[in-house]
Amino acid sequence: MNSDSRAENQSTADSGHNVVLVGVDGSDQARHALERAVDEARAQDLTVRLLGAYPVIGVGDPGLEMRFTEAVMKENADHLAEARQTVEQAGLPVEVVEAGGDAAKAVVEQSGDAVLVVMGKRGRGGALRGRLGSVSAAVAAHAKCPVIIVPEAAEIRHSERRGGSAGDFALEADGPVKADQIDFTGRVVVGLDALGSRSPALGKAVAYAQEHGKVLALVSVNGALSGTPSWFQDEFNQARYFHEADQKLTQISDEIAAQHPELTVEHHIFVGRPARILMNATHTADLVVVGSRGIGGFRGLLLGSVSQAVLENATGAVMVVPAHRS
C-alpha cells in the first residue's frame, strides 16, 4: 500500500539534508526517541522532522472507511502537535510530516534526505501501527541514512541485566578480563570487522564521538576462538591474536588521531561472540555503532546477523549504519 505523505514546514522552508527524522506515535517509547532526536539536533545543528503515520483501510464500506480515517488522522495529528510543542520549547526548527499507509515505508522514504533517523525500539501500536518493533527493524534494514534505535526506557540499565557473556573475555594488557567487566561509560563503541578503517560504521562513529565530545572505543572480536577446546585456546594463540589485533587497531587509532587530534581513541580486544559482546557493551556505552551488514554478509540480506542480534537485545542506544551499495 503506497504511503501518502503531506509535509508542513513549521520553521524552515527547506532544510535539505540537515534533518533528524523521528517517528511519532504517542507512546512513551516515541517520546523517549523524541528526546534523543532533540539532543541530536542540538548537537549537530539540525532540524527535527516529525513523522506520524496512520493506517489506511479498505473494507468496501465508504462510510466506515471515512469514519475510521477521520479518527486515526485526528489521533495522529494530536500526537504530532504534542511532539511539535516539545521541539519548539527546545528552541529548535521543526517540520511535520503526516503519512497514510505503511509506517516503515514512510520513514524509509523520508530518510532519503535526512542525516539521521531516531526510532523507539517498540511503539504502542497506535498511530504508527505495526508495533514499532517491526517498524524499527524494517527501518534499520532499509533506511538510506544511519538509524539510532533507542531502548525501551532508561531504567532498564540495571546491573542485574548485565551478564550472559559466559566464555567471552577481553584481552587486556594485564591479561584476560571477563567481557562484562569492561565499562564503556562516556564512550561511543564501534565494532570492527575485516573492513577495518574502510568500515562505514567507523566513519560515523568517529563523527558522532567528535560532535558529542565522547571517547571513541574501537572493538575487535575474535569469534573463531570462542567455543574451542581449552587446549586450543592456549597462551600462544591468545598472545598471537592479541598482538595482531593490537597492531591493527593501533594503526587505525593513529590514523584517526592524525585527522582528529582532539578525539580520544582507545581500543579493546575480545574473544567471544561478536553480537553478545556488542550487546553487552550497550549496558554502559553512550552509543554502540554497527554496520547494517558485515563483510561476510549476503548481498540480499539487508540486516546482518550481528546487527540484528544487537538490536534485539540492546539495553542502550544502537546506531545502524547502511552498508555501501554498489
mmCIF file of C-alpha atoms in Angstrom, residues 81-318:
data_model
loop_
_atom_site.group_PDB
_atom_site.id
_atom_site.type_symbol
_atom_site.label_atom_id
_atom_site.label_comp_id
_atom_site.label_asym_id
_atom_site.label_seq_id
_atom_site.Cartn_x
_atom_site.Cartn_y
_atom_site.Cartn_z
ATOM 1 C CA ALA A 81 1.036 18.540 17.840
ATOM 2 C CA GLU A 82 2.308 17.345 21.212
ATOM 3 C CA ALA A 83 5.687 16.424 19.736
ATOM 4 C CA ARG A 84 5.906 19.722 17.842
ATOM 5 C CA GLN A 85 5.362 21.633 21.058
ATOM 6 C CA THR A 86 8.232 19.713 22.686
ATOM 7 C CA VAL A 87 10.624 20.613 19.859
ATOM 8 C CA GLU A 88 9.561 24.254 19.775
ATOM 9 C CA GLN A 89 10.047 24.550 23.541
ATOM 10 C CA ALA A 90 13.591 23.303 22.974
ATOM 11 C CA GLY A 91 14.107 26.237 20.590
ATOM 12 C CA LEU A 92 14.748 24.061 17.540
ATOM 13 C CA PRO A 93 13.355 24.274 13.986
ATOM 14 C CA VAL A 94 10.718 21.638 13.275
ATOM 15 C CA GLU A 95 8.936 20.063 10.336
ATOM 16 C CA VAL A 96 5.841 17.866 10.460
ATOM 17 C CA VAL A 97 5.026 15.071 8.019
ATOM 18 C CA GLU A 98 1.766 13.105 8.021
ATOM 19 C CA ALA A 99 1.750 9.854 6.069
ATOM 20 C CA GLY A 100 -1.084 7.499 5.245
ATOM 21 C CA GLY A 101 -0.143 3.857 4.822
ATOM 22 C CA ASP A 102 2.760 1.702 5.902
ATOM 23 C CA ALA A 103 4.777 3.377 8.669
ATOM 24 C CA ALA A 104 8.112 1.730 7.881
ATOM 25 C CA LYS A 105 7.863 2.652 4.203
ATOM 26 C CA ALA A 106 7.064 6.254 5.090
ATOM 27 C CA VAL A 107 10.108 6.515 7.365
ATOM 28 C CA VAL A 108 12.410 4.910 4.787
ATOM 29 C CA GLU A 109 11.166 7.301 2.081
ATOM 30 C CA GLN A 110 11.750 10.310 4.328
ATOM 31 C CA SER A 111 15.220 9.044 5.303
ATOM 32 C CA GLY A 112 16.499 9.830 1.821
ATOM 33 C CA ASP A 113 17.128 13.483 2.672
ATOM 34 C CA ALA A 114 17.846 13.063 6.391
ATOM 35 C CA VAL A 115 21.169 12.968 8.232
ATOM 36 C CA LEU A 116 19.818 10.641 10.896
ATOM 37 C CA VAL A 117 16.692 8.682 11.868
ATOM 38 C CA VAL A 118 15.776 8.112 15.518
ATOM 39 C CA MET A 119 13.259 5.410 16.393
ATOM 40 C CA GLY A 120 11.945 3.882 19.589
ATOM 41 C CA LYS A 121 12.615 0.187 19.923
ATOM 42 C CA ARG A 122 8.898 -0.520 20.149
ATOM 43 C CA GLY A 123 5.736 1.540 19.859
ATOM 44 C CA ARG A 124 2.300 1.202 21.362
ATOM 45 C CA GLY A 125 0.598 0.078 18.157
ATOM 46 C CA GLY A 126 -1.136 3.440 17.917
ATOM 47 C CA ALA A 127 -0.836 5.868 15.039
ATOM 48 C CA LEU A 128 2.423 4.240 13.986
ATOM 49 C CA ARG A 129 0.652 0.898 13.667
ATOM 50 C CA GLY A 130 2.537 -2.313 13.090
ATOM 51 C CA ARG A 131 4.202 -2.259 16.517
ATOM 52 C CA LEU A 132 7.219 -0.033 16.343
ATOM 53 C CA GLY A 133 9.335 -3.114 16.983
ATOM 54 C CA SER A 134 8.645 -4.357 13.480
ATOM 55 C CA VAL A 135 8.789 -0.825 12.100
ATOM 56 C CA SER A 136 12.165 -0.080 13.707
ATOM 57 C CA ALA A 137 13.611 -3.359 12.428
ATOM 58 C CA ALA A 138 12.463 -2.593 8.880
ATOM 59 C CA VAL A 139 13.766 0.958 9.070
ATOM 60 C CA ALA A 140 17.158 -0.182 10.372
ATOM 61 C CA ALA A 141 17.441 -2.580 7.428
ATOM 62 C CA HIS A 142 16.267 -0.262 4.656
ATOM 63 C CA ALA A 143 16.945 3.354 5.693
ATOM 64 C CA LYS A 144 19.183 5.447 3.452
ATOM 65 C CA CYS A 145 20.952 7.118 6.386
ATOM 66 C CA PRO A 146 22.135 5.992 9.838
ATOM 67 C CA VAL A 147 19.414 4.976 12.300
ATOM 68 C CA ILE A 148 19.586 5.231 16.093
ATOM 69 C CA ILE A 149 17.308 2.764 17.864
ATOM 70 C CA VAL A 150 16.516 3.968 21.382
ATOM 71 C CA PRO A 151 15.968 1.386 24.158
ATOM 72 C CA GLU A 152 12.641 0.850 25.875
ATOM 73 C CA ALA A 153 13.454 3.072 28.866
ATOM 74 C CA ALA A 154 16.481 4.405 30.677
ATOM 75 C CA GLU A 155 15.630 2.495 33.850
ATOM 76 C CA ILE A 156 16.306 -0.900 32.241
ATOM 77 C CA ARG A 157 20.042 -0.270 32.633
ATOM 78 C CA HIS A 158 20.291 -2.184 35.919
ATOM 79 C CA SER A 159 23.275 -4.205 36.955
ATOM 80 C CA GLU A 160 21.210 -7.361 37.070
ATOM 81 C CA ARG A 161 20.585 -7.027 33.335
ATOM 82 C CA ARG A 162 24.286 -7.454 32.743
ATOM 83 C CA GLY A 163 25.795 -10.844 32.146
ATOM 84 C CA GLY A 164 25.015 -13.521 29.594
ATOM 85 C CA SER A 165 28.616 -13.306 28.461
ATOM 86 C CA ALA A 166 29.944 -16.606 29.782
ATOM 87 C CA GLY A 167 33.077 -17.525 27.880
ATOM 88 C CA ASP A 168 33.544 -14.003 26.477
ATOM 89 C CA PHE A 169 36.594 -12.103 27.678
ATOM 90 C CA ALA A 170 38.757 -9.125 26.845
ATOM 91 C CA LEU A 171 42.478 -9.464 26.233
ATOM 92 C CA GLU A 172 43.823 -6.513 28.163
ATOM 93 C CA ALA A 173 47.497 -5.629 28.587
ATOM 94 C CA ASP A 174 47.487 -7.207 32.078
ATOM 95 C CA GLY A 175 45.767 -10.387 30.900
ATOM 96 C CA PRO A 176 42.248 -11.734 30.215
ATOM 97 C CA VAL A 177 39.281 -9.963 31.838
ATOM 98 C CA LYS A 178 35.620 -11.014 31.753
ATOM 99 C CA ALA A 179 33.847 -9.139 28.970
ATOM 100 C CA ASP A 180 31.152 -7.696 31.229
ATOM 101 C CA GLN A 181 33.783 -6.070 33.439
ATOM 102 C CA ILE A 182 34.729 -3.598 30.694
ATOM 103 C CA ASP A 183 32.954 -0.293 31.388
ATOM 104 C CA PHE A 184 32.154 1.807 28.307
ATOM 105 C CA THR A 185 30.562 4.744 30.139
ATOM 106 C CA GLY A 186 31.051 8.005 28.207
ATOM 107 C CA ARG A 187 32.140 6.148 25.088
ATOM 108 C CA VAL A 188 30.988 5.570 21.541
ATOM 109 C CA VAL A 189 31.704 1.910 20.808
ATOM 110 C CA VAL A 190 32.163 0.639 17.265
ATOM 111 C CA GLY A 191 32.732 -2.974 16.310
ATOM 112 C CA LEU A 192 35.300 -3.509 13.561
ATOM 113 C CA ASP A 193 35.480 -6.450 11.192
ATOM 114 C CA ALA A 194 37.877 -7.206 8.355
ATOM 115 C CA LEU A 195 36.911 -3.924 6.627
ATOM 116 C CA GLY A 196 38.887 -2.105 9.302
ATOM 117 C CA SER A 197 39.294 1.585 8.524
ATOM 118 C CA ARG A 198 37.116 1.178 5.410
ATOM 119 C CA SER A 199 34.054 0.383 7.520
ATOM 120 C CA PRO A 200 31.202 2.893 7.035
ATOM 121 C CA ALA A 201 30.319 2.346 10.698
ATOM 122 C CA LEU A 202 33.756 3.584 11.779
ATOM 123 C CA GLY A 203 33.398 6.864 9.911
ATOM 124 C CA LYS A 204 30.028 7.562 11.538
ATOM 125 C CA ALA A 205 31.322 6.576 14.966
ATOM 126 C CA VAL A 206 34.253 8.977 14.633
ATOM 127 C CA ALA A 207 31.948 11.824 13.592
ATOM 128 C CA TYR A 208 29.488 11.107 16.400
ATOM 129 C CA ALA A 209 32.166 10.939 19.101
ATOM 130 C CA GLN A 210 33.660 14.200 17.879
ATOM 131 C CA GLU A 211 30.317 16.030 17.714
ATOM 132 C CA HIS A 212 29.296 14.869 21.184
ATOM 133 C CA GLY A 213 32.667 15.135 22.921
ATOM 134 C CA LYS A 214 32.860 11.398 23.703
ATOM 135 C CA VAL A 215 35.709 8.916 23.789
ATOM 136 C CA LEU A 216 35.828 6.580 20.777
ATOM 137 C CA ALA A 217 36.249 2.895 21.667
ATOM 138 C CA LEU A 218 37.278 0.529 18.870
ATOM 139 C CA VAL A 219 36.295 -3.095 19.485
ATOM 140 C CA SER A 220 37.723 -6.148 17.743
ATOM 141 C CA VAL A 221 36.278 -9.601 18.426
ATOM 142 C CA ASN A 222 37.765 -12.965 17.535
ATOM 143 C CA GLY A 223 34.824 -15.332 17.265
ATOM 144 C CA ALA A 224 36.907 -18.173 15.848
ATOM 145 C CA LEU A 225 38.481 -18.965 19.233
ATOM 146 C CA SER A 226 35.148 -18.827 21.040
ATOM 147 C CA GLY A 227 33.834 -22.267 21.941
ATOM 148 C CA THR A 228 37.038 -24.066 21.021
ATOM 149 C CA PRO A 229 38.653 -26.541 23.478
ATOM 150 C CA SER A 230 40.775 -25.075 26.242
ATOM 151 C CA TRP A 231 43.870 -26.780 24.872
ATOM 152 C CA PHE A 232 43.384 -24.803 21.644
ATOM 153 C CA GLN A 233 42.983 -21.526 23.483
ATOM 154 C CA ASP A 234 46.478 -21.696 24.914
ATOM 155 C CA GLU A 235 48.579 -18.719 25.788
ATOM 156 C CA PHE A 236 50.339 -18.771 22.437
ATOM 157 C CA ASN A 237 47.117 -18.427 20.429
ATOM 158 C CA GLN A 238 45.813 -15.677 22.730
ATOM 159 C CA ALA A 239 49.120 -13.820 22.612
ATOM 160 C CA ARG A 240 49.337 -14.096 18.834
ATOM 161 C CA TYR A 241 45.783 -12.846 18.339
ATOM 162 C CA PHE A 242 46.300 -10.022 20.836
ATOM 163 C CA HIS A 243 49.493 -8.933 19.066
ATOM 164 C CA GLU A 244 47.926 -8.981 15.596
ATOM 165 C CA ALA A 245 44.720 -7.243 16.671
ATOM 166 C CA ASP A 246 46.617 -4.700 18.756
ATOM 167 C CA GLN A 247 48.807 -3.787 15.789
ATOM 168 C CA LYS A 248 45.790 -3.365 13.520
ATOM 169 C CA LEU A 249 43.764 -1.302 15.997
ATOM 170 C CA THR A 250 46.772 0.837 16.916
ATOM 171 C CA GLN A 251 47.279 1.668 13.248
ATOM 172 C CA ILE A 252 43.596 2.624 12.861
ATOM 173 C CA SER A 253 43.741 4.676 16.082
ATOM 174 C CA ASP A 254 46.826 6.523 14.846
ATOM 175 C CA GLU A 255 45.111 7.306 11.525
ATOM 176 C CA ILE A 256 42.078 8.704 13.352
ATOM 177 C CA ALA A 257 44.253 10.706 15.753
ATOM 178 C CA ALA A 258 46.159 12.256 12.850
ATOM 179 C CA GLN A 259 42.896 13.512 11.326
ATOM 180 C CA HIS A 260 41.143 14.318 14.636
ATOM 181 C CA PRO A 261 43.831 15.202 17.215
ATOM 182 C CA GLU A 262 41.193 16.429 19.686
ATOM 183 C CA LEU A 263 39.498 12.996 19.791
ATOM 184 C CA THR A 264 40.474 10.432 22.422
ATOM 185 C CA VAL A 265 40.614 6.924 20.934
ATOM 186 C CA GLU A 266 41.043 3.624 22.773
ATOM 187 C CA HIS A 267 40.710 0.031 21.676
ATOM 188 C CA HIS A 268 39.658 -3.263 23.213
ATOM 189 C CA ILE A 269 40.296 -6.812 22.006
ATOM 190 C CA PHE A 270 37.811 -9.562 22.806
ATOM 191 C CA VAL A 271 37.451 -13.294 22.329
ATOM 192 C CA GLY A 272 33.847 -14.460 22.132
ATOM 193 C CA ARG A 273 30.638 -13.937 20.190
ATOM 194 C CA PRO A 274 30.625 -10.543 18.424
ATOM 195 C CA ALA A 275 26.890 -9.937 18.848
ATOM 196 C CA ARG A 276 26.956 -10.879 22.522
ATOM 197 C CA ILE A 277 29.941 -8.661 23.275
ATOM 198 C CA LEU A 278 28.479 -5.639 21.470
ATOM 199 C CA MET A 279 25.098 -6.227 23.103
ATOM 200 C CA ASN A 280 26.809 -6.309 26.487
ATOM 201 C CA ALA A 281 28.536 -3.019 25.617
ATOM 202 C CA THR A 282 25.117 -1.347 25.255
ATOM 203 C CA HIS A 283 24.624 -1.649 29.029
ATOM 204 C CA THR A 284 27.151 1.128 29.679
ATOM 205 C CA ALA A 285 28.103 2.797 26.370
ATOM 206 C CA ASP A 286 26.563 6.092 25.299
ATOM 207 C CA LEU A 287 26.159 4.596 21.834
ATOM 208 C CA VAL A 288 27.107 1.356 20.074
ATOM 209 C CA VAL A 289 27.636 1.660 16.312
ATOM 210 C CA VAL A 290 27.248 -1.298 13.951
ATOM 211 C CA GLY A 291 27.076 -1.718 10.200
ATOM 212 C CA SER A 292 23.872 -2.983 8.648
ATOM 213 C CA ARG A 293 25.914 -5.834 7.162
ATOM 214 C CA GLY A 294 29.385 -7.152 7.897
ATOM 215 C CA ILE A 295 31.986 -8.042 5.298
ATOM 216 C CA GLY A 296 30.684 -11.592 5.207
ATOM 217 C CA GLY A 297 27.060 -10.589 4.757
ATOM 218 C CA PHE A 298 24.944 -11.842 1.885
ATOM 219 C CA ARG A 299 24.130 -9.167 -0.691
ATOM 220 C CA GLY A 300 20.407 -9.788 -0.350
ATOM 221 C CA LEU A 301 20.487 -9.727 3.460
ATOM 222 C CA LEU A 302 19.956 -6.071 4.357
ATOM 223 C CA LEU A 303 20.410 -6.508 8.102
ATOM 224 C CA GLY A 304 23.278 -8.755 9.154
ATOM 225 C CA SER A 305 23.050 -11.368 11.889
ATOM 226 C CA VAL A 306 25.285 -9.432 14.304
ATOM 227 C CA SER A 307 23.488 -6.091 13.958
ATOM 228 C CA GLN A 308 20.095 -7.800 14.168
ATOM 229 C CA ALA A 309 21.057 -9.661 17.354
ATOM 230 C CA VAL A 310 22.449 -6.497 18.928
ATOM 231 C CA LEU A 311 19.267 -4.559 18.144
ATOM 232 C CA GLU A 312 17.050 -7.285 19.557
ATOM 233 C CA ASN A 313 18.879 -7.478 22.882
ATOM 234 C CA ALA A 314 20.348 -3.999 23.385
ATOM 235 C CA THR A 315 19.588 -2.083 26.573
ATOM 236 C CA GLY A 316 21.192 1.117 25.273
ATOM 237 C CA ALA A 317 21.107 3.157 22.081
ATOM 238 C CA VAL A 318 22.405 1.489 18.910
#
